[in-house]
Every structure is written in C-alpha cells, then in structure tokens.
Amino acid sequence: MELIKAVDVKIFPYRRLKPETTEKILNSIMEYDGILRVMINGNSIPKVVGYGPAKGTQVNHEDRKVIKVKNDSVELRVSVGELILTVKYENLDLFLEKLQNLLENTLSFGFEVSTGIFTKTNITVSDYLKIGYGIDNTIDPRLIGMVDPKAKSQDTVKLIGD
C-alpha cells in the first residue's frame, strides 16, 4: 500500500448549510486536484421519530434531501455543520486559495477553515471487526476509520466518481 502524504482541511460555517449550498460547494471542491476524501458532519436527521410520544412518525425535515455530487446521488442524513476534506499535501497551498475564494463567493455568512489531522490515519479496531483481519495491506486508505460498527457501510460511506 502506497503511503500518501495528506492533510485534512476542516470547513466550519457559522450556520448550518442548506442542501443546495452543500451541493454547490461539494461539486466545486470535487473539481480541485488532490482531493482524497470528503466527510460531511452534522446533527442527524432521522426518517422516523425514534422515541417519545411521536415514536414511529415520519420526520419531514426540509434538509433531508438527495443531492447530486459528480452525477452521483447522495442522501443528506445530517444537517450539514462542517465538512472535512482530506487533501494531498503537495496540493495544499493552491487548494486553500481556491477553497477560500469559493467559500467567500458562495456563503453569505462567516466560516473558518482549519488544517490539521481531523480523521483517523491508522486502521482502527472497528475496521478490523467490520472488515476483518489482514486488511492492513488491502484496505483503501480513504476508508480507514470510516467504519461504523453499528451501521451498514453502504448507508454511511458513498464512493463518488472513482
């Protein structure tokens, strides 16, 4: 497995992003060179109320939509509060410059952009449990740490435009 020097870039908007804004930002970002992985974080938007007096009722939240990213459909299951992008290190300066321009032209409110390591970089116990032992040399580095042991991977991980 080839080791890729990469860094994470966290975009933290001061407001939650609407699906349309998220779609626009993601499609623009996916055109940039050096993108390895994109994670969308935020508060969960369930399809059905899980507890309380309304348990079992449908939740009709306006932000739970299907968006198109590089012609692939992605269901937003969260109210988008931050984006974490993993970028090849050698592309970082140009990437940050393009990203800053994109966000300033797209968002009408403030945001912060931070660089660092915000995602797992080593294979986790959950990876071993979900995928199996011996994955050290066969796992796609973009999938390290993306395993949710309580969920089906196809529900939480979407590979776009390989």
Short mmCIF file of N, CA and C in Angstrom, two decimals:
data_model
loop_
_atom_site.label_atom_id
_atom_site.label_comp_id
_atom_site.label_asym_id
_atom_site.label_seq_id
_atom_site.Cartn_x
_atom_site.Cartn_y
_atom_site.Cartn_z
N MET A 1 0.85 -1.18 0.00
CA MET A 1 0.00 0.00 0.00
C MET A 1 0.89 1.23 0.00
N GLU A 2 0.65 2.13 -0.94
CA GLU A 2 1.45 3.33 -1.07
C GLU A 2 1.00 4.37 -0.04
N LEU A 3 1.96 4.94 0.67
CA LEU A 3 1.67 5.95 1.67
C LEU A 3 1.54 7.31 0.98
N ILE A 4 0.41 7.95 1.16
CA ILE A 4 0.16 9.25 0.55
C ILE A 4 0.23 10.31 1.64
N LYS A 5 1.06 11.35 1.43
CA LYS A 5 1.12 12.44 2.39
C LYS A 5 -0.13 13.29 2.20
N ALA A 6 -0.92 13.38 3.24
CA ALA A 6 -2.19 14.11 3.14
C ALA A 6 -2.43 14.91 4.41
N VAL A 7 -3.28 15.90 4.29
CA VAL A 7 -3.67 16.73 5.41
C VAL A 7 -5.18 16.95 5.32
N ASP A 8 -5.80 17.13 6.46
CA ASP A 8 -7.24 17.40 6.49
C ASP A 8 -7.48 18.89 6.52
N VAL A 9 -8.53 19.31 5.84
CA VAL A 9 -8.97 20.70 5.84
C VAL A 9 -10.40 20.70 6.35
N LYS A 10 -10.62 21.41 7.46
CA LYS A 10 -11.96 21.47 8.05
C LYS A 10 -12.60 22.81 7.69
N ILE A 11 -13.81 22.72 7.14
CA ILE A 11 -14.60 23.92 6.84
C ILE A 11 -15.71 23.97 7.89
N PHE A 12 -15.71 25.02 8.68
CA PHE A 12 -16.71 25.18 9.72
C PHE A 12 -17.51 26.46 9.46
N PRO A 13 -18.67 26.33 8.78
CA PRO A 13 -19.50 27.52 8.55
C PRO A 13 -20.19 27.93 9.84
N TYR A 14 -20.45 29.22 10.00
CA TYR A 14 -21.08 29.72 11.22
C TYR A 14 -22.58 29.44 11.25
N ARG A 15 -23.12 28.90 10.19
CA ARG A 15 -24.51 28.46 10.15
C ARG A 15 -24.56 27.09 9.49
N ARG A 16 -25.67 26.39 9.71
CA ARG A 16 -25.87 25.11 9.03
C ARG A 16 -26.05 25.37 7.54
N LEU A 17 -25.55 24.46 6.72
CA LEU A 17 -25.66 24.62 5.28
C LEU A 17 -26.93 23.96 4.76
N LYS A 18 -27.62 24.64 3.86
CA LYS A 18 -28.78 24.08 3.18
C LYS A 18 -28.29 23.05 2.16
N PRO A 19 -29.11 22.09 1.79
CA PRO A 19 -28.69 21.07 0.81
C PRO A 19 -28.19 21.67 -0.51
N GLU A 20 -28.84 22.72 -0.98
CA GLU A 20 -28.44 23.34 -2.25
C GLU A 20 -27.03 23.93 -2.15
N THR A 21 -26.74 24.59 -1.03
CA THR A 21 -25.42 25.18 -0.81
C THR A 21 -24.37 24.08 -0.67
N THR A 22 -24.70 23.04 0.05
CA THR A 22 -23.80 21.90 0.22
C THR A 22 -23.47 21.29 -1.13
N GLU A 23 -24.49 21.09 -1.95
CA GLU A 23 -24.31 20.51 -3.28
C GLU A 23 -23.38 21.38 -4.14
N LYS A 24 -23.61 22.68 -4.12
CA LYS A 24 -22.78 23.60 -4.89
C LYS A 24 -21.32 23.56 -4.45
N ILE A 25 -21.10 23.62 -3.14
CA ILE A 25 -19.74 23.59 -2.60
C ILE A 25 -19.05 22.26 -2.92
N LEU A 26 -19.73 21.15 -2.69
CA LEU A 26 -19.13 19.84 -2.94
C LEU A 26 -18.78 19.64 -4.41
N ASN A 27 -19.67 20.04 -5.30
CA ASN A 27 -19.39 19.88 -6.73
C ASN A 27 -18.20 20.72 -7.16
N SER A 28 -18.07 21.91 -6.61
CA SER A 28 -16.91 22.75 -6.93
C SER A 28 -15.63 22.15 -6.36
N ILE A 29 -15.67 21.70 -5.12
CA ILE A 29 -14.50 21.12 -4.47
C ILE A 29 -14.03 19.85 -5.18
N MET A 30 -14.96 19.04 -5.63
CA MET A 30 -14.60 17.78 -6.28
C MET A 30 -13.86 17.99 -7.60
N GLU A 31 -13.90 19.20 -8.14
CA GLU A 31 -13.17 19.52 -9.37
C GLU A 31 -11.70 19.85 -9.09
N TYR A 32 -11.35 20.14 -7.85
CA TYR A 32 -9.99 20.50 -7.49
C TYR A 32 -9.09 19.27 -7.49
N ASP A 33 -7.82 19.48 -7.81
CA ASP A 33 -6.84 18.39 -7.79
C ASP A 33 -6.46 18.06 -6.35
N GLY A 34 -6.23 16.77 -6.09
CA GLY A 34 -5.68 16.35 -4.81
C GLY A 34 -6.69 15.95 -3.75
N ILE A 35 -7.98 15.97 -4.05
CA ILE A 35 -9.00 15.56 -3.08
C ILE A 35 -8.96 14.04 -2.92
N LEU A 36 -8.81 13.57 -1.70
CA LEU A 36 -8.79 12.14 -1.43
C LEU A 36 -10.09 11.67 -0.77
N ARG A 37 -10.65 12.52 0.11
CA ARG A 37 -11.83 12.10 0.87
C ARG A 37 -12.58 13.33 1.34
N VAL A 38 -13.90 13.21 1.39
CA VAL A 38 -14.76 14.28 1.91
C VAL A 38 -15.69 13.66 2.94
N MET A 39 -15.75 14.29 4.11
CA MET A 39 -16.68 13.84 5.16
C MET A 39 -17.63 14.98 5.47
N ILE A 40 -18.91 14.64 5.61
CA ILE A 40 -19.92 15.63 5.96
C ILE A 40 -20.37 15.31 7.38
N ASN A 41 -20.28 16.28 8.27
CA ASN A 41 -20.68 16.08 9.66
C ASN A 41 -21.79 17.05 10.04
N GLY A 42 -22.63 16.62 10.96
CA GLY A 42 -23.70 17.46 11.47
C GLY A 42 -24.65 16.65 12.30
N ASN A 43 -25.72 17.31 12.75
CA ASN A 43 -26.73 16.63 13.54
C ASN A 43 -27.56 15.71 12.65
N SER A 44 -27.85 14.53 13.15
CA SER A 44 -28.61 13.54 12.40
C SER A 44 -30.03 14.03 12.12
N ILE A 45 -30.52 13.71 10.93
CA ILE A 45 -31.91 13.99 10.57
C ILE A 45 -32.56 12.63 10.31
N PRO A 46 -33.24 12.08 11.29
CA PRO A 46 -33.83 10.74 11.12
C PRO A 46 -35.02 10.77 10.17
N LYS A 47 -35.34 9.61 9.59
CA LYS A 47 -36.54 9.48 8.75
C LYS A 47 -37.78 9.33 9.62
N VAL A 48 -37.57 8.66 10.78
CA VAL A 48 -38.69 8.35 11.67
C VAL A 48 -38.30 8.76 13.09
N VAL A 49 -39.25 9.29 13.84
CA VAL A 49 -39.02 9.65 15.24
C VAL A 49 -38.71 8.37 16.01
N GLY A 50 -37.59 8.35 16.74
CA GLY A 50 -37.13 7.14 17.40
C GLY A 50 -37.63 6.94 18.82
N TYR A 51 -38.11 7.99 19.46
CA TYR A 51 -38.56 7.86 20.85
C TYR A 51 -39.54 8.98 21.18
N GLY A 52 -40.18 8.85 22.33
CA GLY A 52 -41.14 9.87 22.77
C GLY A 52 -42.55 9.58 22.29
N PRO A 53 -43.47 10.51 22.54
CA PRO A 53 -44.87 10.28 22.20
C PRO A 53 -45.11 10.13 20.69
N ALA A 54 -44.24 10.69 19.87
CA ALA A 54 -44.42 10.62 18.41
C ALA A 54 -43.62 9.47 17.78
N LYS A 55 -43.14 8.54 18.60
CA LYS A 55 -42.32 7.44 18.11
C LYS A 55 -42.99 6.74 16.93
N GLY A 56 -42.18 6.57 15.86
CA GLY A 56 -42.70 5.87 14.68
C GLY A 56 -43.27 6.79 13.60
N THR A 57 -43.45 8.07 13.92
CA THR A 57 -43.97 9.00 12.91
C THR A 57 -42.87 9.46 11.98
N GLN A 58 -43.26 9.73 10.73
CA GLN A 58 -42.31 10.23 9.73
C GLN A 58 -41.82 11.62 10.10
N VAL A 59 -40.54 11.88 9.85
CA VAL A 59 -39.97 13.21 10.03
C VAL A 59 -39.84 13.82 8.64
N ASN A 60 -40.51 14.92 8.41
CA ASN A 60 -40.45 15.59 7.12
C ASN A 60 -39.57 16.83 7.23
N HIS A 61 -38.28 16.60 7.40
CA HIS A 61 -37.33 17.71 7.55
C HIS A 61 -36.92 18.19 6.17
N GLU A 62 -36.95 19.49 5.96
CA GLU A 62 -36.65 20.06 4.65
C GLU A 62 -35.20 19.88 4.22
N ASP A 63 -34.30 19.60 5.14
CA ASP A 63 -32.89 19.43 4.79
C ASP A 63 -32.49 17.99 4.50
N ARG A 64 -33.39 17.04 4.70
CA ARG A 64 -33.08 15.65 4.37
C ARG A 64 -33.46 15.43 2.90
N LYS A 65 -32.48 15.68 2.05
CA LYS A 65 -32.70 15.60 0.61
C LYS A 65 -31.62 14.77 -0.04
N VAL A 66 -31.85 14.44 -1.29
CA VAL A 66 -30.85 13.78 -2.10
C VAL A 66 -30.21 14.86 -2.98
N ILE A 67 -28.88 14.95 -2.91
CA ILE A 67 -28.17 15.92 -3.73
C ILE A 67 -27.33 15.16 -4.75
N LYS A 68 -26.91 15.85 -5.79
CA LYS A 68 -26.07 15.26 -6.84
C LYS A 68 -24.64 15.79 -6.68
N VAL A 69 -23.70 14.87 -6.52
CA VAL A 69 -22.29 15.22 -6.46
C VAL A 69 -21.58 14.41 -7.53
N LYS A 70 -21.03 15.10 -8.53
CA LYS A 70 -20.40 14.45 -9.68
C LYS A 70 -21.32 13.40 -10.29
N ASN A 71 -22.57 13.73 -10.49
CA ASN A 71 -23.58 12.87 -11.10
C ASN A 71 -23.94 11.65 -10.27
N ASP A 72 -23.49 11.59 -9.03
CA ASP A 72 -23.90 10.52 -8.10
C ASP A 72 -24.88 11.10 -7.10
N SER A 73 -25.89 10.33 -6.75
CA SER A 73 -26.87 10.76 -5.76
C SER A 73 -26.36 10.49 -4.35
N VAL A 74 -26.45 11.50 -3.49
CA VAL A 74 -26.01 11.37 -2.11
C VAL A 74 -27.16 11.85 -1.22
N GLU A 75 -27.64 10.98 -0.35
CA GLU A 75 -28.71 11.36 0.56
C GLU A 75 -28.09 12.06 1.78
N LEU A 76 -28.52 13.29 2.03
CA LEU A 76 -28.05 14.00 3.21
C LEU A 76 -28.83 13.48 4.41
N ARG A 77 -28.15 12.85 5.32
CA ARG A 77 -28.78 12.29 6.52
C ARG A 77 -28.46 13.13 7.74
N VAL A 78 -27.75 14.26 7.51
CA VAL A 78 -27.40 15.18 8.58
C VAL A 78 -27.68 16.60 8.14
N SER A 79 -27.86 17.46 9.11
CA SER A 79 -27.93 18.89 8.87
C SER A 79 -26.47 19.35 8.84
N VAL A 80 -25.97 19.75 7.68
CA VAL A 80 -24.54 19.94 7.46
C VAL A 80 -23.98 21.06 8.32
N GLY A 81 -23.08 20.69 9.23
CA GLY A 81 -22.46 21.64 10.14
C GLY A 81 -20.99 21.84 9.89
N GLU A 82 -20.34 20.86 9.25
CA GLU A 82 -18.94 21.01 8.89
C GLU A 82 -18.59 20.01 7.80
N LEU A 83 -17.57 20.36 7.05
CA LEU A 83 -17.02 19.48 6.02
C LEU A 83 -15.56 19.25 6.35
N ILE A 84 -15.12 18.00 6.24
CA ILE A 84 -13.71 17.68 6.44
C ILE A 84 -13.21 17.05 5.15
N LEU A 85 -12.21 17.68 4.57
CA LEU A 85 -11.65 17.23 3.30
C LEU A 85 -10.24 16.73 3.54
N THR A 86 -9.92 15.58 2.98
CA THR A 86 -8.55 15.08 3.03
C THR A 86 -7.92 15.38 1.68
N VAL A 87 -6.80 16.12 1.71
CA VAL A 87 -6.17 16.64 0.51
C VAL A 87 -4.71 16.21 0.47
N LYS A 88 -4.21 15.90 -0.73
CA LYS A 88 -2.79 15.60 -0.87
C LYS A 88 -1.99 16.82 -0.43
N TYR A 89 -0.96 16.56 0.36
CA TYR A 89 -0.19 17.65 0.96
C TYR A 89 0.46 18.57 -0.08
N GLU A 90 0.94 18.00 -1.17
CA GLU A 90 1.64 18.83 -2.16
C GLU A 90 0.69 19.81 -2.87
N ASN A 91 -0.61 19.60 -2.80
CA ASN A 91 -1.60 20.48 -3.44
C ASN A 91 -2.20 21.48 -2.46
N LEU A 92 -1.74 21.50 -1.22
CA LEU A 92 -2.44 22.23 -0.16
C LEU A 92 -2.54 23.73 -0.38
N ASP A 93 -1.46 24.41 -0.70
CA ASP A 93 -1.50 25.87 -0.82
C ASP A 93 -2.46 26.34 -1.90
N LEU A 94 -2.36 25.75 -3.08
CA LEU A 94 -3.27 26.11 -4.17
C LEU A 94 -4.71 25.75 -3.81
N PHE A 95 -4.88 24.59 -3.17
CA PHE A 95 -6.22 24.15 -2.77
C PHE A 95 -6.85 25.15 -1.79
N LEU A 96 -6.10 25.58 -0.78
CA LEU A 96 -6.63 26.51 0.21
C LEU A 96 -7.00 27.85 -0.42
N GLU A 97 -6.22 28.30 -1.38
CA GLU A 97 -6.51 29.56 -2.07
C GLU A 97 -7.82 29.45 -2.85
N LYS A 98 -7.98 28.35 -3.60
CA LYS A 98 -9.22 28.13 -4.36
C LYS A 98 -10.42 27.98 -3.42
N LEU A 99 -10.22 27.24 -2.34
CA LEU A 99 -11.29 27.00 -1.38
C LEU A 99 -11.76 28.30 -0.74
N GLN A 100 -10.83 29.14 -0.34
CA GLN A 100 -11.17 30.43 0.27
C GLN A 100 -12.02 31.27 -0.69
N ASN A 101 -11.62 31.34 -1.95
CA ASN A 101 -12.39 32.09 -2.96
C ASN A 101 -13.78 31.50 -3.14
N LEU A 102 -13.87 30.17 -3.21
CA LEU A 102 -15.17 29.51 -3.37
C LEU A 102 -16.10 29.84 -2.22
N LEU A 103 -15.61 29.70 -0.99
CA LEU A 103 -16.44 29.93 0.18
C LEU A 103 -16.86 31.39 0.30
N GLU A 104 -15.96 32.31 0.01
CA GLU A 104 -16.30 33.74 0.07
C GLU A 104 -17.37 34.10 -0.96
N ASN A 105 -17.33 33.45 -2.12
CA ASN A 105 -18.32 33.73 -3.18
C ASN A 105 -19.62 32.96 -3.00
N THR A 106 -19.62 31.90 -2.21
CA THR A 106 -20.81 31.06 -2.05
C THR A 106 -21.57 31.36 -0.77
N LEU A 107 -20.86 31.58 0.33
CA LEU A 107 -21.51 31.76 1.62
C LEU A 107 -21.70 33.24 1.92
N SER A 108 -22.88 33.57 2.43
CA SER A 108 -23.17 34.97 2.79
C SER A 108 -22.95 35.22 4.28
N PHE A 109 -22.29 34.29 4.94
CA PHE A 109 -22.02 34.39 6.38
C PHE A 109 -20.60 33.90 6.63
N GLY A 110 -20.14 34.03 7.84
CA GLY A 110 -18.77 33.68 8.18
C GLY A 110 -18.50 32.19 8.21
N PHE A 111 -17.23 31.87 8.19
CA PHE A 111 -16.78 30.48 8.24
C PHE A 111 -15.33 30.46 8.68
N GLU A 112 -14.89 29.29 9.12
CA GLU A 112 -13.48 29.08 9.47
C GLU A 112 -12.95 27.93 8.64
N VAL A 113 -11.70 28.03 8.24
CA VAL A 113 -11.02 26.95 7.54
C VAL A 113 -9.78 26.62 8.35
N SER A 114 -9.65 25.36 8.76
CA SER A 114 -8.51 24.91 9.56
C SER A 114 -7.83 23.74 8.86
N THR A 115 -6.54 23.62 9.05
CA THR A 115 -5.82 22.47 8.53
C THR A 115 -5.23 21.69 9.70
N GLY A 116 -5.08 20.40 9.51
CA GLY A 116 -4.55 19.54 10.56
C GLY A 116 -4.92 18.10 10.27
N ILE A 117 -5.01 17.29 11.31
CA ILE A 117 -5.44 15.91 11.17
C ILE A 117 -6.71 15.77 12.00
N PHE A 118 -7.85 15.64 11.31
CA PHE A 118 -9.15 15.55 11.96
C PHE A 118 -9.81 14.20 11.76
N THR A 119 -9.15 13.31 11.02
CA THR A 119 -9.71 11.98 10.75
C THR A 119 -8.70 10.93 11.18
N LYS A 120 -9.15 9.70 11.27
CA LYS A 120 -8.27 8.59 11.64
C LYS A 120 -7.25 8.36 10.54
N THR A 121 -6.02 8.07 10.92
CA THR A 121 -4.98 7.79 9.94
C THR A 121 -4.48 6.36 10.03
N ASN A 122 -4.81 5.68 11.13
CA ASN A 122 -4.42 4.28 11.32
C ASN A 122 -5.66 3.41 11.35
N ILE A 123 -5.50 2.16 10.98
CA ILE A 123 -6.61 1.21 10.99
C ILE A 123 -7.09 1.06 12.43
N THR A 124 -8.41 1.15 12.61
CA THR A 124 -8.99 1.10 13.95
C THR A 124 -9.48 -0.31 14.28
N VAL A 125 -9.79 -0.54 15.54
CA VAL A 125 -10.35 -1.82 15.96
C VAL A 125 -11.67 -2.07 15.22
N SER A 126 -12.48 -1.03 15.06
CA SER A 126 -13.75 -1.17 14.33
C SER A 126 -13.51 -1.61 12.89
N ASP A 127 -12.46 -1.10 12.26
CA ASP A 127 -12.11 -1.53 10.90
C ASP A 127 -11.85 -3.03 10.88
N TYR A 128 -11.04 -3.50 11.84
CA TYR A 128 -10.74 -4.93 11.91
C TYR A 128 -12.00 -5.75 12.15
N LEU A 129 -12.86 -5.30 13.05
CA LEU A 129 -14.06 -6.05 13.38
C LEU A 129 -15.04 -6.09 12.21
N LYS A 130 -15.19 -4.99 11.50
CA LYS A 130 -16.17 -4.91 10.42
C LYS A 130 -15.64 -5.53 9.13
N ILE A 131 -14.36 -5.28 8.82
CA ILE A 131 -13.80 -5.72 7.54
C ILE A 131 -13.04 -7.04 7.69
N GLY A 132 -12.31 -7.21 8.79
CA GLY A 132 -11.60 -8.45 9.03
C GLY A 132 -10.10 -8.24 9.17
N TYR A 133 -9.46 -9.19 9.82
CA TYR A 133 -8.01 -9.14 9.99
C TYR A 133 -7.33 -9.34 8.64
N GLY A 134 -6.11 -8.83 8.54
CA GLY A 134 -5.36 -8.96 7.30
C GLY A 134 -5.66 -7.85 6.31
N ILE A 135 -6.38 -6.81 6.75
CA ILE A 135 -6.75 -5.73 5.83
C ILE A 135 -5.66 -4.68 5.71
N ASP A 136 -4.62 -4.80 6.51
CA ASP A 136 -3.56 -3.77 6.56
C ASP A 136 -3.04 -3.38 5.19
N ASN A 137 -2.83 -4.33 4.32
CA ASN A 137 -2.24 -4.05 3.01
C ASN A 137 -3.28 -3.97 1.89
N THR A 138 -4.53 -4.26 2.19
CA THR A 138 -5.54 -4.29 1.13
C THR A 138 -6.58 -3.18 1.23
N ILE A 139 -6.70 -2.52 2.37
CA ILE A 139 -7.74 -1.52 2.54
C ILE A 139 -7.39 -0.23 1.80
N ASP A 140 -8.37 0.36 1.17
CA ASP A 140 -8.21 1.65 0.52
C ASP A 140 -7.98 2.68 1.63
N PRO A 141 -6.89 3.45 1.59
CA PRO A 141 -6.59 4.40 2.67
C PRO A 141 -7.71 5.41 2.93
N ARG A 142 -8.54 5.67 1.92
CA ARG A 142 -9.65 6.61 2.10
C ARG A 142 -10.73 6.05 3.03
N LEU A 143 -10.72 4.73 3.24
CA LEU A 143 -11.75 4.09 4.06
C LEU A 143 -11.33 3.87 5.51
N ILE A 144 -10.07 4.16 5.83
CA ILE A 144 -9.59 3.95 7.20
C ILE A 144 -10.37 4.86 8.16
N GLY A 145 -10.90 4.24 9.20
CA GLY A 145 -11.62 4.99 10.22
C GLY A 145 -13.04 5.37 9.83
N MET A 146 -13.51 4.95 8.67
CA MET A 146 -14.84 5.33 8.21
C MET A 146 -15.91 4.31 8.63
N VAL A 147 -15.47 3.22 9.25
CA VAL A 147 -16.39 2.15 9.60
C VAL A 147 -17.20 2.51 10.84
N ASP A 148 -18.50 2.37 10.73
CA ASP A 148 -19.40 2.49 11.88
C ASP A 148 -19.87 1.08 12.20
N PRO A 149 -19.44 0.51 13.33
CA PRO A 149 -19.76 -0.89 13.61
C PRO A 149 -21.25 -1.16 13.75
N LYS A 150 -22.05 -0.13 13.99
CA LYS A 150 -23.49 -0.32 14.18
C LYS A 150 -24.29 -0.08 12.90
N ALA A 151 -23.64 0.34 11.83
CA ALA A 151 -24.37 0.67 10.60
C ALA A 151 -23.80 -0.12 9.43
N LYS A 152 -24.61 -0.21 8.38
CA LYS A 152 -24.13 -0.81 7.14
C LYS A 152 -23.29 0.23 6.43
N SER A 153 -22.12 -0.18 5.94
CA SER A 153 -21.20 0.77 5.30
C SER A 153 -21.84 1.46 4.11
N GLN A 154 -22.69 0.74 3.36
CA GLN A 154 -23.31 1.37 2.20
C GLN A 154 -24.28 2.48 2.61
N ASP A 155 -24.69 2.52 3.86
CA ASP A 155 -25.56 3.59 4.34
C ASP A 155 -24.78 4.83 4.76
N THR A 156 -23.53 4.67 5.16
CA THR A 156 -22.77 5.79 5.70
C THR A 156 -21.58 6.21 4.85
N VAL A 157 -21.12 5.37 3.93
CA VAL A 157 -19.97 5.69 3.09
C VAL A 157 -20.42 5.64 1.64
N LYS A 158 -20.13 6.69 0.89
CA LYS A 158 -20.50 6.77 -0.53
C LYS A 158 -19.26 7.09 -1.32
N LEU A 159 -18.84 6.17 -2.22
CA LEU A 159 -17.69 6.39 -3.09
C LEU A 159 -18.21 7.10 -4.34
N ILE A 160 -17.64 8.26 -4.63
CA ILE A 160 -18.12 9.07 -5.75
C ILE A 160 -17.05 9.17 -6.81
N GLY A 161 -17.44 8.92 -8.05
CA GLY A 161 -16.61 9.15 -9.23
C GLY A 161 -15.19 8.68 -9.17
N ASP A 162 -14.97 7.41 -8.89
CA ASP A 162 -13.60 6.88 -8.89
C ASP A 162 -13.03 6.83 -10.28
#
